[in-house]
Each structure stands twice: as structure tokens, then as C-alpha cells.
Coordinates of C-alpha atoms in Angstrom, one line a residue:
M1 CA -48.4 -131.4 214.6
S2 CA -48.4 -129.9 211.1
Q3 CA -46.9 -126.6 210.0
L4 CA -49.5 -123.9 210.1
I5 CA -47.2 -121.1 208.8
R6 CA -44.6 -121.7 206.1
V7 CA -42.4 -118.9 204.7
E8 CA -39.9 -119.9 202.0
D9 CA -37.4 -117.7 200.2
L10 CA -39.5 -114.5 200.9
R11 CA -38.2 -111.5 199.0
V12 CA -39.4 -107.9 199.2
V13 CA -38.1 -105.0 197.2
A14 CA -38.2 -101.2 197.8
C15 CA -39.0 -99.1 194.7
G16 CA -37.3 -95.7 194.5
E17 CA -36.1 -93.1 192.1
R18 CA -32.9 -95.1 191.5
G19 CA -34.8 -98.4 190.8
E20 CA -35.6 -101.3 193.0
S21 CA -33.5 -102.6 195.9
E22 CA -34.0 -105.8 197.8
I23 CA -34.8 -105.3 201.5
V24 CA -35.9 -108.8 202.5
K25 CA -33.5 -111.4 201.0
G26 CA -34.6 -115.0 200.9
V27 CA -36.1 -115.4 204.4
S28 CA -37.5 -118.8 205.3
F29 CA -39.1 -120.2 208.5
A30 CA -42.0 -122.4 209.7
L31 CA -44.4 -122.3 212.7
E32 CA -46.5 -125.1 214.2
K33 CA -50.0 -124.5 215.4
G34 CA -50.0 -122.9 218.9
E35 CA -46.4 -121.7 218.7
V36 CA -45.1 -118.2 219.1
L37 CA -42.2 -117.1 216.9
A38 CA -40.3 -113.9 217.5
L39 CA -38.7 -111.8 214.7
I40 CA -36.0 -109.6 216.3
G41 CA -33.4 -107.1 215.0
E42 CA -32.5 -103.5 214.8
S43 CA -34.6 -100.9 213.0
G44 CA -34.3 -101.5 209.3
S45 CA -33.6 -105.3 209.7
G46 CA -36.8 -106.2 207.9
K47 CA -38.8 -107.7 210.8
T48 CA -42.0 -105.6 210.3
T49 CA -41.8 -105.9 206.5
I50 CA -41.7 -109.7 206.9
A51 CA -44.6 -109.7 209.5
L52 CA -46.8 -107.6 207.1
A53 CA -46.0 -110.1 204.3
L54 CA -47.8 -112.7 206.4
L55 CA -50.9 -110.6 205.8
G56 CA -50.1 -110.5 202.1
Y57 CA -49.3 -106.8 202.5
A58 CA -46.4 -104.5 201.5
R59 CA -46.1 -100.9 202.6
R60 CA -46.2 -98.1 200.1
G61 CA -43.0 -98.1 198.0
C62 CA -42.4 -101.8 198.6
R63 CA -43.4 -104.9 196.6
L64 CA -43.6 -108.6 197.5
S65 CA -41.3 -109.9 194.7
G66 CA -41.0 -113.6 195.4
G67 CA -41.2 -116.6 197.6
V68 CA -44.1 -118.5 199.4
V69 CA -46.1 -117.3 202.4
Q70 CA -48.5 -120.1 203.5
V71 CA -51.0 -119.4 206.3
G72 CA -53.1 -122.5 206.8
E73 CA -54.4 -123.5 203.3
H74 CA -53.9 -119.9 202.0
D75 CA -51.0 -118.9 199.8
M76 CA -50.9 -115.2 200.7
L77 CA -48.8 -114.1 197.8
A78 CA -51.0 -115.8 195.2
L79 CA -54.3 -114.2 196.3
S80 CA -56.0 -111.2 194.8
E81 CA -56.5 -108.1 196.9
K82 CA -60.2 -108.9 197.2
E83 CA -59.4 -112.4 198.5
L84 CA -56.8 -110.9 200.9
Q85 CA -59.4 -108.5 202.3
K86 CA -61.6 -111.5 203.3
L87 CA -58.7 -113.0 205.3
R88 CA -57.3 -109.9 207.0
G89 CA -58.9 -109.3 210.4
N90 CA -60.5 -112.7 210.0
R91 CA -58.0 -115.6 209.6
V92 CA -55.0 -113.3 210.0
S93 CA -55.0 -110.5 212.6
Y94 CA -52.6 -107.7 213.4
I95 CA -51.8 -105.8 216.7
A96 CA -50.0 -102.6 215.9
Q97 CA -47.3 -100.8 218.0
S98 CA -49.4 -97.7 218.7
A99 CA -52.9 -98.4 219.8
A100 CA -53.7 -94.7 220.1
A101 CA -53.1 -94.3 216.3
A102 CA -55.1 -97.5 215.5
F103 CA -58.4 -96.4 217.1
N104 CA -61.1 -94.0 215.8
P105 CA -61.4 -91.3 218.6
A106 CA -65.0 -90.7 217.7
K107 CA -66.3 -94.3 218.2
R108 CA -66.8 -96.3 221.4
L109 CA -64.3 -99.1 222.0
L110 CA -66.8 -102.0 221.9
D111 CA -68.1 -100.8 218.5
Q112 CA -64.6 -100.9 217.1
V113 CA -63.7 -104.3 218.6
V114 CA -66.7 -106.0 216.9
E115 CA -66.7 -104.0 213.7
G116 CA -64.3 -106.2 211.7
A117 CA -66.0 -109.4 212.8
L118 CA -69.4 -108.0 211.8
I119 CA -68.0 -107.1 208.3
H120 CA -66.7 -110.6 207.9
G121 CA -70.1 -112.1 209.0
L122 CA -68.7 -114.0 212.0
G123 CA -71.8 -113.6 214.1
T124 CA -74.6 -111.3 215.2
R125 CA -73.8 -108.1 217.1
A126 CA -75.2 -109.6 220.4
V127 CA -73.0 -112.7 220.1
L128 CA -69.9 -110.7 219.2
E129 CA -70.4 -108.2 221.9
A130 CA -70.7 -111.0 224.5
K131 CA -67.5 -112.5 223.0
A132 CA -65.7 -109.1 223.2
I133 CA -66.6 -108.8 226.9
A134 CA -65.3 -112.3 227.6
L135 CA -62.0 -111.3 225.9
F136 CA -61.9 -108.1 228.0
R137 CA -62.2 -110.3 231.0
D138 CA -59.5 -112.7 229.8
L139 CA -57.2 -109.7 229.1
A140 CA -57.6 -108.5 232.7
L141 CA -59.3 -105.2 231.7
P142 CA -61.0 -103.4 234.5
N143 CA -64.8 -103.5 234.6
P144 CA -65.0 -105.7 231.4
E145 CA -68.8 -105.3 231.1
R146 CA -68.6 -101.5 230.9
I147 CA -65.2 -100.5 229.5
G148 CA -66.3 -101.1 226.0
Q149 CA -68.7 -98.1 226.3
R150 CA -65.7 -95.7 226.7
Y151 CA -63.9 -93.8 224.0
P152 CA -60.2 -94.4 223.3
H153 CA -59.1 -91.3 225.2
Q154 CA -60.9 -92.4 228.3
V155 CA -58.6 -95.4 229.0
S156 CA -54.9 -95.7 229.7
G157 CA -52.3 -96.7 227.0
G158 CA -51.9 -100.2 228.5
Q159 CA -55.7 -100.7 228.6
L160 CA -56.0 -99.5 225.0
Q161 CA -53.3 -102.0 223.9
R162 CA -55.2 -104.8 225.4
V163 CA -58.5 -103.7 223.8
M164 CA -56.6 -103.8 220.5
A165 CA -55.6 -107.4 221.3
A166 CA -59.3 -108.2 221.8
M167 CA -60.1 -106.7 218.4
A168 CA -57.5 -109.0 216.9
L169 CA -58.6 -112.2 218.7
I170 CA -62.3 -111.8 218.4
S171 CA -62.3 -113.6 215.0
D172 CA -60.4 -116.6 216.3
P173 CA -57.7 -116.1 213.7
L174 CA -55.2 -118.8 212.5
L175 CA -52.4 -116.3 213.0
V176 CA -51.9 -113.2 215.1
V177 CA -49.1 -110.7 214.3
L178 CA -48.0 -108.6 217.2
D179 CA -45.8 -105.7 216.0
E180 CA -43.9 -104.1 218.9
P181 CA -47.1 -104.0 221.0
T182 CA -45.4 -102.9 224.3
T183 CA -42.6 -100.7 223.1
A184 CA -44.4 -97.4 223.9
L185 CA -45.5 -98.5 227.4
D186 CA -44.0 -97.9 230.8
V187 CA -42.1 -100.9 232.3
T188 CA -44.8 -101.6 234.8
T189 CA -47.6 -101.3 232.3
Q190 CA -45.6 -103.5 229.9
I191 CA -45.6 -106.4 232.4
D192 CA -49.4 -106.3 232.8
V193 CA -49.9 -106.2 229.0
L194 CA -47.4 -109.0 228.4
R195 CA -49.0 -111.2 231.0
A196 CA -52.4 -110.7 229.5
F197 CA -51.2 -111.4 226.0
K198 CA -49.3 -114.5 227.0
R199 CA -52.2 -115.9 229.0
V200 CA -54.7 -115.4 226.2
V201 CA -52.4 -116.7 223.5
R202 CA -51.7 -119.9 225.5
E203 CA -55.2 -120.5 226.7
R204 CA -56.7 -120.0 223.3
G205 CA -54.0 -122.0 221.5
A206 CA -53.3 -119.1 219.2
T207 CA -50.4 -119.1 216.8
A208 CA -48.5 -115.8 216.9
V209 CA -45.6 -113.9 215.3
Y210 CA -44.1 -111.4 217.7
V211 CA -42.0 -108.5 216.3
S212 CA -39.6 -106.8 218.7
H213 CA -36.2 -105.4 219.1
D214 CA -36.1 -106.3 222.8
L215 CA -34.7 -109.8 223.5
A216 CA -35.7 -109.7 227.1
V217 CA -39.4 -109.2 226.2
V218 CA -39.2 -111.8 223.5
A219 CA -37.8 -114.3 226.0
Q220 CA -41.1 -114.1 227.9
M221 CA -43.3 -114.8 224.9
A222 CA -41.6 -116.8 222.2
D223 CA -41.0 -120.5 221.6
Q224 CA -38.5 -119.8 218.9
I225 CA -36.6 -116.7 217.7
V226 CA -35.5 -115.5 214.3
V227 CA -32.7 -113.0 214.4
L228 CA -32.7 -110.6 211.4
N229 CA -30.2 -108.0 210.1
G230 CA -30.3 -106.2 206.7
G231 CA -33.2 -108.4 205.5
R232 CA -31.4 -111.7 206.1
I233 CA -31.7 -114.3 208.9
F234 CA -28.5 -114.4 210.9
E235 CA -29.6 -117.0 213.4
Q236 CA -32.7 -119.1 214.1
S237 CA -33.2 -121.2 217.2
A238 CA -35.5 -122.3 220.0
T239 CA -35.6 -119.5 222.7
A240 CA -33.7 -121.2 225.6
P241 CA -30.6 -122.3 223.7
L242 CA -30.3 -119.0 221.8
L243 CA -30.4 -117.0 225.1
K244 CA -27.9 -119.4 226.7
G245 CA -25.4 -119.6 223.8
P246 CA -26.0 -117.5 220.7
A247 CA -24.1 -118.7 217.7
H248 CA -23.8 -115.4 215.8
E249 CA -21.8 -112.4 216.8
Y250 CA -24.7 -110.1 215.9
T251 CA -27.0 -112.0 218.3
R252 CA -24.4 -111.6 221.0
S253 CA -24.4 -107.8 220.3
L254 CA -28.2 -107.7 220.8
L255 CA -27.8 -109.6 224.1
A256 CA -25.2 -107.0 225.3
A257 CA -27.4 -104.1 224.2
A258 CA -30.3 -105.5 226.2
R259 CA -28.2 -104.9 229.4
P260 CA -27.4 -101.2 229.0
D261 CA -26.0 -100.7 232.5
T262 CA -23.4 -103.3 231.8
S263 CA -22.7 -102.7 228.1
I264 CA -21.9 -99.0 228.6
R265 CA -18.8 -97.9 230.4
P266 CA -19.6 -96.3 233.7
P267 CA -19.4 -92.5 234.2
C268 CA -15.9 -91.2 234.9
G269 CA -16.2 -88.8 237.8
I270 CA -16.0 -85.5 236.0
A271 CA -18.6 -83.6 237.9
E272 CA -17.5 -80.6 239.9
E273 CA -18.7 -79.5 243.3
Q274 CA -20.0 -76.2 242.0
P275 CA -23.8 -76.2 241.5
L276 CA -25.0 -75.4 238.0
L277 CA -28.8 -75.7 238.5
T278 CA -30.5 -75.5 241.9
I279 CA -34.3 -76.1 242.3
K280 CA -35.9 -75.3 245.7
G281 CA -39.5 -76.0 246.7
L282 CA -40.8 -76.3 243.2
T283 CA -44.6 -76.8 242.7
A284 CA -46.0 -76.6 239.1
G285 CA -49.0 -77.8 237.1
Y286 CA -51.6 -77.0 234.5
G287 CA -55.0 -75.3 234.3
N288 CA -56.5 -72.2 235.7
K289 CA -54.9 -70.9 238.9
N290 CA -56.9 -70.2 242.0
T291 CA -56.7 -67.1 244.2
H292 CA -53.5 -68.4 245.8
G293 CA -51.8 -68.9 242.4
M294 CA -52.0 -72.7 242.5
P295 CA -52.9 -74.5 239.2
A296 CA -56.0 -76.6 239.0
I297 CA -53.9 -79.8 238.3
R298 CA -50.7 -80.0 240.4
V299 CA -48.1 -82.2 238.7
L300 CA -45.0 -81.4 240.8
E301 CA -45.0 -80.7 244.5
D302 CA -42.2 -79.4 246.7
I303 CA -39.3 -80.6 244.5
D304 CA -35.7 -79.9 245.5
L305 CA -32.9 -80.8 243.1
T306 CA -29.3 -79.8 242.4
V307 CA -27.3 -80.5 239.2
R308 CA -23.5 -79.8 239.5
R309 CA -21.3 -78.8 236.6
G310 CA -20.4 -81.9 234.5
Q311 CA -22.9 -84.1 236.4
A312 CA -25.6 -86.3 234.9
I313 CA -28.7 -86.8 237.0
G314 CA -31.3 -89.4 235.9
V315 CA -35.0 -88.8 236.6
I316 CA -37.1 -91.9 236.4
G317 CA -40.8 -92.8 236.9
E318 CA -43.8 -94.0 235.0
S319 CA -45.9 -91.7 232.7
G320 CA -47.7 -89.2 234.8
S321 CA -45.0 -89.1 237.5
G322 CA -44.0 -85.5 236.6
K323 CA -40.6 -86.1 234.8
S324 CA -41.3 -84.3 231.6
T325 CA -43.1 -81.5 233.5
L326 CA -39.9 -81.0 235.5
A327 CA -37.9 -80.7 232.3
R328 CA -40.4 -78.2 230.9
V329 CA -40.1 -76.0 234.0
V330 CA -36.3 -76.1 233.8
A331 CA -36.5 -75.2 230.0
G332 CA -38.8 -72.3 230.8
L333 CA -41.7 -73.8 228.9
L334 CA -43.9 -73.9 232.0
C335 CA -43.9 -71.3 234.8
P336 CA -43.8 -72.7 238.3
A337 CA -46.5 -71.9 240.9
L338 CA -44.1 -72.0 243.8
G339 CA -40.4 -72.3 244.4
G340 CA -37.3 -70.9 242.7
L341 CA -34.6 -71.8 240.3
T342 CA -31.0 -70.7 240.2
F343 CA -28.6 -71.2 237.3
D344 CA -24.9 -70.7 237.7
G345 CA -25.4 -68.6 240.8
Q346 CA -28.0 -66.3 239.2
P347 CA -31.8 -66.4 239.5
L348 CA -33.4 -68.3 236.7
G349 CA -36.8 -67.0 235.6
G350 CA -39.7 -69.5 235.5
C351 CA -40.7 -68.4 232.0
L352 CA -38.7 -67.7 228.9
S353 CA -39.7 -64.1 228.9
E354 CA -38.0 -63.7 232.3
R355 CA -34.7 -65.2 231.1
T356 CA -31.7 -63.6 229.5
D357 CA -30.6 -64.6 226.0
E358 CA -27.5 -66.2 227.5
Q359 CA -29.6 -68.3 229.9
F360 CA -31.8 -69.4 227.0
R361 CA -28.7 -70.5 225.1
R362 CA -27.1 -72.4 228.0
I363 CA -30.1 -74.7 228.6
Q364 CA -31.1 -76.8 225.7
M365 CA -33.6 -79.7 225.3
V366 CA -33.5 -82.9 223.3
F367 CA -37.0 -84.2 222.8
Q368 CA -38.1 -87.8 222.8
N369 CA -39.4 -88.1 219.2
A370 CA -37.0 -86.8 216.6
D371 CA -39.7 -87.4 213.9
T372 CA -41.8 -84.6 215.4
A373 CA -38.9 -82.5 216.7
L374 CA -37.2 -82.0 213.3
N375 CA -38.8 -80.0 210.5
P376 CA -39.4 -82.5 207.6
M377 CA -39.1 -79.7 205.0
H378 CA -35.6 -78.6 206.0
S379 CA -32.3 -80.2 205.4
V380 CA -29.9 -81.2 208.2
S381 CA -27.7 -78.2 207.4
T382 CA -30.7 -75.8 207.6
I383 CA -31.8 -77.4 211.0
L384 CA -28.3 -77.1 212.5
G385 CA -27.6 -73.7 210.9
R386 CA -30.5 -72.0 212.6
P387 CA -29.1 -72.0 216.2
L388 CA -25.6 -71.2 214.8
K389 CA -26.9 -68.1 213.1
M390 CA -29.1 -67.0 216.0
Y391 CA -26.6 -67.5 218.8
F392 CA -23.3 -66.8 217.1
G393 CA -24.1 -65.0 213.9
L394 CA -22.2 -67.5 211.8
K395 CA -22.5 -67.4 208.0
G396 CA -20.7 -68.5 204.9
A397 CA -17.7 -70.8 205.2
A398 CA -17.6 -70.5 209.0
L399 CA -21.2 -71.7 209.2
H400 CA -20.6 -74.6 206.8
E401 CA -17.5 -75.7 208.8
R402 CA -19.3 -75.6 212.1
I403 CA -22.1 -77.7 210.7
G404 CA -19.5 -80.2 209.7
E405 CA -17.9 -80.1 213.1
L406 CA -21.3 -80.8 214.8
L407 CA -21.9 -83.8 212.5
D408 CA -18.4 -85.1 213.4
L409 CA -19.3 -84.6 217.1
V410 CA -22.4 -86.8 216.9
R411 CA -20.6 -89.3 214.6
L412 CA -22.6 -88.7 211.5
P413 CA -20.9 -88.4 208.0
R414 CA -20.8 -84.8 206.7
T415 CA -22.4 -86.1 203.5
L416 CA -25.8 -86.2 205.3
A417 CA -25.8 -82.4 205.7
E418 CA -28.1 -81.9 202.7
R419 CA -30.5 -84.7 203.4
R420 CA -33.9 -84.2 205.0
P421 CA -35.1 -86.1 208.1
N422 CA -37.2 -88.6 206.2
E423 CA -34.0 -89.8 204.5
L424 CA -32.4 -90.7 207.8
S425 CA -32.8 -93.7 210.1
G426 CA -34.2 -93.3 213.6
G427 CA -30.8 -93.3 215.2
Q428 CA -29.5 -90.7 212.7
K429 CA -32.4 -88.4 213.3
Q430 CA -31.8 -88.6 217.1
R431 CA -28.2 -87.7 216.5
V432 CA -29.2 -84.6 214.5
N433 CA -31.7 -83.8 217.3
L434 CA -28.7 -83.9 219.7
A435 CA -26.4 -81.9 217.4
R436 CA -29.0 -79.1 217.2
A437 CA -28.9 -78.8 221.0
L438 CA -25.0 -78.9 221.0
A439 CA -25.0 -76.1 218.4
A440 CA -25.8 -73.6 221.2
K441 CA -22.8 -74.8 223.2
P442 CA -25.0 -75.4 226.3
D443 CA -24.0 -76.1 229.8
L444 CA -27.1 -78.1 230.6
I445 CA -29.0 -80.5 228.2
L446 CA -32.4 -81.8 229.1
C447 CA -32.8 -85.3 227.6
D448 CA -36.5 -86.3 227.6
E449 CA -36.7 -90.1 226.9
V450 CA -34.2 -89.8 224.1
T451 CA -33.7 -93.6 223.6
S452 CA -37.3 -94.9 224.3
A453 CA -38.3 -94.8 220.7
L454 CA -35.1 -96.5 219.5
D455 CA -34.2 -100.2 219.3
T456 CA -31.8 -101.6 221.9
V457 CA -28.6 -101.5 219.7
V458 CA -29.2 -97.9 218.5
G459 CA -30.3 -96.8 221.9
A460 CA -27.1 -98.2 223.5
A461 CA -25.1 -96.3 220.8
I462 CA -26.8 -93.0 221.7
L463 CA -26.1 -93.6 225.4
E464 CA -22.4 -94.2 224.6
L465 CA -22.4 -91.0 222.5
L466 CA -23.9 -89.0 225.4
R467 CA -21.4 -90.4 227.8
D468 CA -18.5 -89.5 225.5
L469 CA -19.8 -86.0 224.8
R470 CA -20.2 -85.3 228.5
Q471 CA -16.5 -86.3 229.0
E472 CA -15.3 -84.3 226.0
L473 CA -17.4 -81.1 226.5
G474 CA -18.1 -81.1 230.3
V475 CA -21.8 -80.7 229.7
S476 CA -24.4 -81.6 232.4
Y477 CA -27.5 -83.7 231.7
L478 CA -30.9 -84.0 233.3
F479 CA -31.7 -87.4 231.8
I480 CA -35.4 -88.4 231.9
S481 CA -36.5 -92.1 231.4
H482 CA -38.8 -94.7 232.7
D483 CA -36.1 -97.4 232.5
I484 CA -33.8 -97.6 235.4
S485 CA -31.3 -99.7 233.5
T486 CA -30.8 -96.9 231.0
V487 CA -30.4 -94.3 233.7
R488 CA -27.8 -96.5 235.6
A489 CA -25.8 -96.7 232.4
L490 CA -25.2 -93.0 232.1
C491 CA -25.9 -91.1 235.3
D492 CA -24.0 -90.3 238.5
D493 CA -27.1 -89.7 240.6
I494 CA -30.7 -90.9 240.2
V495 CA -34.0 -89.3 241.3
V496 CA -37.2 -91.4 241.4
M497 CA -40.5 -89.5 240.8
Y498 CA -43.9 -90.7 241.7
S499 CA -47.1 -88.7 241.2
G500 CA -45.3 -85.4 241.3
H501 CA -43.1 -86.2 244.4
K502 CA -39.4 -87.1 244.7
V503 CA -39.7 -90.5 246.5
Q504 CA -36.0 -91.5 246.3
A505 CA -32.7 -89.9 245.5
G506 CA -29.1 -91.2 245.6
T507 CA -26.0 -92.2 243.7
R508 CA -26.1 -94.8 241.0
Q509 CA -24.3 -97.1 243.4
A510 CA -27.1 -96.8 245.9
F511 CA -29.5 -98.2 243.2
A512 CA -27.4 -101.3 242.6
Q513 CA -28.9 -103.4 245.5
P514 CA -31.6 -103.1 248.2
P515 CA -32.9 -101.4 250.2
F516 CA -35.1 -99.2 247.9
H517 CA -38.2 -97.2 248.3
P518 CA -41.1 -99.6 247.5
Y519 CA -41.9 -97.7 244.3
T520 CA -38.2 -97.9 243.2
D521 CA -38.3 -101.7 243.9
L522 CA -41.4 -101.9 241.7
L523 CA -39.6 -100.2 238.8
I524 CA -36.4 -102.3 239.2
H525 CA -38.3 -105.6 239.2
S526 CA -40.4 -104.5 236.2
V527 CA -37.4 -104.5 233.8
P528 CA -37.5 -107.8 231.9
E529 CA -34.6 -110.2 232.4
L530 CA -33.0 -112.3 229.8
R531 CA -34.4 -115.6 230.9
Q532 CA -37.6 -117.6 230.3
G533 CA -40.1 -117.7 233.1
W534 CA -39.2 -114.3 234.5
L535 CA -42.6 -112.8 233.6
E536 CA -44.4 -115.3 235.9
N537 CA -42.1 -114.7 238.9
C538 CA -41.0 -111.1 238.7
G539 CA -42.7 -110.2 241.9
T540 CA -43.8 -106.7 240.8
T541 CA -47.4 -106.8 241.8
C542 CA -49.4 -107.5 244.8
G543 CA -53.0 -107.8 243.6
E544 CA -54.6 -105.3 241.3
L545 CA -52.9 -101.9 241.6
P546 CA -54.4 -98.6 240.7
P547 CA -52.7 -96.7 237.9
V548 CA -49.8 -94.2 238.4
G549 CA -51.1 -91.0 239.8
A550 CA -53.9 -92.6 241.7
R551 CA -53.7 -91.0 245.2
S552 CA -55.0 -91.6 248.6
D553 CA -58.3 -89.8 249.5
E554 CA -56.2 -87.8 252.0
P555 CA -53.8 -85.6 249.9
E556 CA -51.3 -85.1 252.7
L557 CA -50.7 -88.9 252.9
C558 CA -48.2 -90.9 250.9
T559 CA -49.1 -90.7 247.2
F560 CA -48.0 -94.3 246.7
L561 CA -50.2 -95.6 249.5
D562 CA -52.9 -97.3 247.3
R563 CA -50.3 -99.1 245.2
C564 CA -47.8 -100.0 247.9
P565 CA -47.4 -103.8 248.6
V566 CA -45.7 -103.1 252.0
R567 CA -48.1 -100.5 253.4
V568 CA -48.7 -100.6 257.1
D569 CA -52.3 -99.9 257.9
G570 CA -52.7 -97.7 261.0
L571 CA -49.4 -95.9 260.0
C572 CA -49.2 -95.3 256.3
N573 CA -52.9 -94.5 256.0
R574 CA -52.9 -92.1 259.0
S575 CA -49.8 -90.0 258.8
A576 CA -47.6 -88.5 256.1
P577 CA -44.2 -90.1 255.5
V578 CA -41.0 -88.2 256.3
R579 CA -37.7 -88.1 254.4
R580 CA -35.1 -90.4 255.8
N581 CA -31.7 -91.7 254.8
I582 CA -31.4 -95.5 254.4
D583 CA -28.5 -97.9 254.1
G584 CA -26.7 -97.4 250.8
G585 CA -26.9 -93.6 251.0
S586 CA -30.3 -92.9 249.4
E587 CA -32.9 -90.5 250.8
I588 CA -36.4 -91.8 250.6
L589 CA -39.9 -90.5 251.3
C590 CA -41.3 -93.5 253.3
H591 CA -42.4 -94.7 256.7
H592 CA -40.2 -97.8 256.5
D593 CA -36.6 -97.9 257.6
S594 CA -33.7 -99.8 256.0
V595 CA -34.2 -103.0 257.9
E596 CA -37.9 -103.4 257.0
L597 CA -37.3 -102.5 253.4
L598 CA -34.3 -104.8 253.0
K599 CA -36.1 -107.8 254.5
T600 CA -39.1 -107.4 252.2
Q601 CA -37.0 -106.8 249.1
R602 CA -34.7 -109.8 249.8
D603 CA -37.7 -112.0 250.1
V604 CA -38.9 -110.9 246.7
I605 CA -35.4 -111.6 245.2
N606 CA -35.1 -115.0 246.9
L607 CA -38.6 -116.0 245.7
S608 CA -37.7 -115.1 242.1
Q609 CA -34.3 -116.8 242.2
G610 CA -35.7 -119.9 244.0
A611 CA -38.0 -120.6 241.1
Y612 CA -34.9 -121.2 238.9
A613 CA -32.4 -122.5 241.3

């Protein structure tokens, strides 16, 4: 085998007001035909910059300053822009992190998949459309003959990600660059997409560079791994030996961060018995209400939940399960249709207009994406100063000192106070996002997927910060996530949501081992493990499952019925499940008892472990 990809002493500089600074510092690696190489590291490590250099491209404000990037017979750094345009989307293809941002919402999917290949003259429209449909089939897209007639908004995120893969592969490229292609997906959707990517890459003999911050994901895809930090290679190895015995301390820190429920110290029982927030019989949704006051689209149904003072409750589930809607109701951003809320013993209005100023102050929300939550035109001090002025009337020296204290609290240097969000890293922006919530001195903070957009190391640091702040300030959290490992790292109790219903609730200890609700079992076994071969034997699916939110035709039946791998025909499809307590202390909404669930879930575990005994 000969080297298909060769990178030698690659250097990239960033150009700013203070001159040029080197951000990729002499990186070298090689790749044989048919191999998959992973570039991993924290945000800012240079992995995406290096991946884009394989296309002969540097982002605005950057310049490819030196080295060799050889793709087949092409020296990408020696070619003109016109020559590069002939290669991009043809001999070298790119799969971006956000498929939603990569597609034109006004054009059908099939037209966009074949467009690049038509421009490069790789075949007639009829030939390319037939090839696209074959790729849709290989990528396990539903109804491959017709899905191309849909528009981007008419398919799920996981489906759109696979359509983008078809767009990249239709030209039979020498190299495919996959840039964090599953980061924005739910854990269950991520598995389906990874399986589809891996199968197509292997079957078609494609050569690929996979960019990620997640070692567990990389372990399923890559033949070799390059570990980056600060634009330098810290370690380079075949996948198996690197996972078994990493040589560099930084690599070991990445491995630890990939296991958040073991790398973070467990909660220290500071919760009090006194309820802070109580939710009873909550039903909420969107759209016009009927004559009975019920919304056209019900998102939450009959939710009961209690958060005690100093307690952290995790709420998990896939997109569409109702997690964020629950947070919006608690925040007063969505009025419930039924049910009531009580906060610190007093009725809590469903809408902001029905709440007192003090209730408004005491419940704060930290949003998922700090990039959109922070005003890019304002400095950090202006952002933090606004709630301090509004709630406490601070000004002058007192205001300046309190801003400094808040930065200390979230472990940011006070020198960042006059910077704007675009001058901060992703982790720094999320800390400012949290500091703004803390400025109000709240009793309850609603954390909506606050680590999902961050790399594993930065995400683990944010979890550690949240844990310490809870202990120091006695604040309560309603922590929303789709990753049960993240929730187990921080929370005392866990609530599992599916299609608007609470299907399991219990202590974090109850989620350490079976039995679980079948949906909880699906989520737990969808979290990638740090070993090769896990993807093929993770035991998370039983045939083709409908998407989250797909319900039985009978609305009073179990909402998980059509996706459940342990459904009992004649029981589950005829009567509604009841809430019951199972071994371990959890309450579940299911027909099965502890013995039935435990036997099924032990069989799954034994099957998975047996493959690697």
C-alpha cells in the first residue's frame, strides 16, 4: 500500500491587529488508501484548521504558511484557487458539523446532492440521481427513492447528516473530511449515523480524516489517532494501543474527560428536605388552544416533579422528549395548559406577567448556546452589569467590584471584563453565561444542555464548576441533557422523559445498574464506550425504530410502544402502563416488573461483553 495522504511540517498562521501568530506548528502525518485517521483535541487545538488545510483552504484571518499537503498526486498548497475549486467536492469532499447550516432550505435534497457532481461534469443528471439514491440506501435512509424530493426542514437532523454524507461521497473522492459530524446529534441518533458512515466508508474503501473531541466516538471509526493541543501533535498511534495505554499525560486527560461520571467527584449530600419547586399535573404545548384550553400540539403531559433546596435534578431524553419545554414552563416562558407550580411554598404563575419580581429573580436560566445567548456587541462587564443594576441597583465602584467577584466565582480572570464574546473561547463564554445567571443570586438555575456544544475537557470543567458552585452557594439545579453520563456526574436524582411523559425517576444510584425502563436502557447503551468494536455490539436497536415522538395510534397507550424492543403484544398494545416501583428504587411507567426488565437487560450486557471476553 502507498501513502495516499501526506502532510509534512504543516504551518498555519492567524493574522490579527498585532501581527501574525502561528496556530498550527509543524504538524506531520500520513494515511494509506482506505484508512481512517482521527484528529482529536480540545477546542482551539487546531484540528479543524488542519482538516481544512487538506482541502487547500484556510478560514478568514488565517494563512497556510508552510509545509506539504499531498492528496494523491495533488500538492494542495501549491495549487491556484481555480485549480483547488476543481478538486473540492470532487477529489476531496467535506462533511460539516451542522448539516442544517450546510443545506439551502429552498431546494430539494436530491438537487443539492447531485449539484456539485454536475458542476464537475461527473455524469448526467439521470446517472447521478440513480447514484444518489443508491447512496441513500447504503446510508440507511428511509424510503431512499423518495426522500430526495423532500426539503431540508422535512427530515430529521440525523437523516440530514446522512444526506450530507451522500453529497460528499457521490463524486467517489480520494479523501473525505468529516468535521464533528455527530456532535449536534442525540446519542441514539448518533449511533445510527455512525453505523451508516462506517459501513459506507468501509464498503466503498474510502479514505477519511475524522475530526472530533470525543475519543469514544473516534474509537469506533478510526484506524489511527493524532492527538493535538495548541497546534502541535502530542501523540500519534494506532487506535487500540492508544486507548489501552496512552503515552502522553494530555491524552490521559482526554480519556478521563470522556468518562464524566467517573472523572467528576460525586455530589456531596447538601440537599435539604424542604421543597423549593413543586410541579403537579403539568400539561403544556404549543399552537392554538381548543375550547377546553388544550394546545394543538401537546409536548408535556401530566408531569409531577419536586426540586428540594440545594438539590440537582437531571432531566434526560432525546430531542423532542419535552426537556426544554419543561424548563421554559418553569422559567415562565411558556404558560401551562393544566397543572400548577409552587415555588418556596408560594403559587408560581405560569407566565412571567403572573410572577413577582422576586420570583423572577430567584429562577434563572443558562441556555445551551452561549454564542446566541450573549450579545456580541456588549463587553462582559456590560453583560454582567445589567442584572446587577436591575435587581440590586448597583453602580460605580460597588458594581465594578461585584462584576469582579462574579468572574472570580466562575474562575475567569478579571482582565476579561472588557472583552466581547467573540474574543472568548467556547468554555469562557459558557462561564460568562453562568455568571450572568449567578448575578441575580438565584435559588434555582435551569441548565439547558449547557455542555453539549463543548468539547469533553471543557465540558468536564464546566460540570466541576457547577458542582462546586452548588456546594458553595446552596443553589438548586434543574439540569437538562441527552447524555446520562453527564447527568450522573452532577445530579442527585434523575428524571427520564420520553415524548412528553416521565417514564422513569429515581436517585443517581438507581441508574448505576439494571433494571431500567426500556427507554432508559436504550439511552444508557447508546453512550459510546472507549473500546473498539462497541458500535457493532452495543445492543441499542431492535430493527428499524421510529423517531422519538412517534406514538402509538392509540394515544392512551404507552408512548414508547412502537420503539420498545421488549413490548408484549396483547398487553402493551391494549392497555395503558401504570407507574410502579422497581428494584433499585426507581419509579417507572411500564407494564414490565423488575424481574422481566432485569433478565432482558442482563442478556444485552452479557451479549455485549461476550463479544470481547
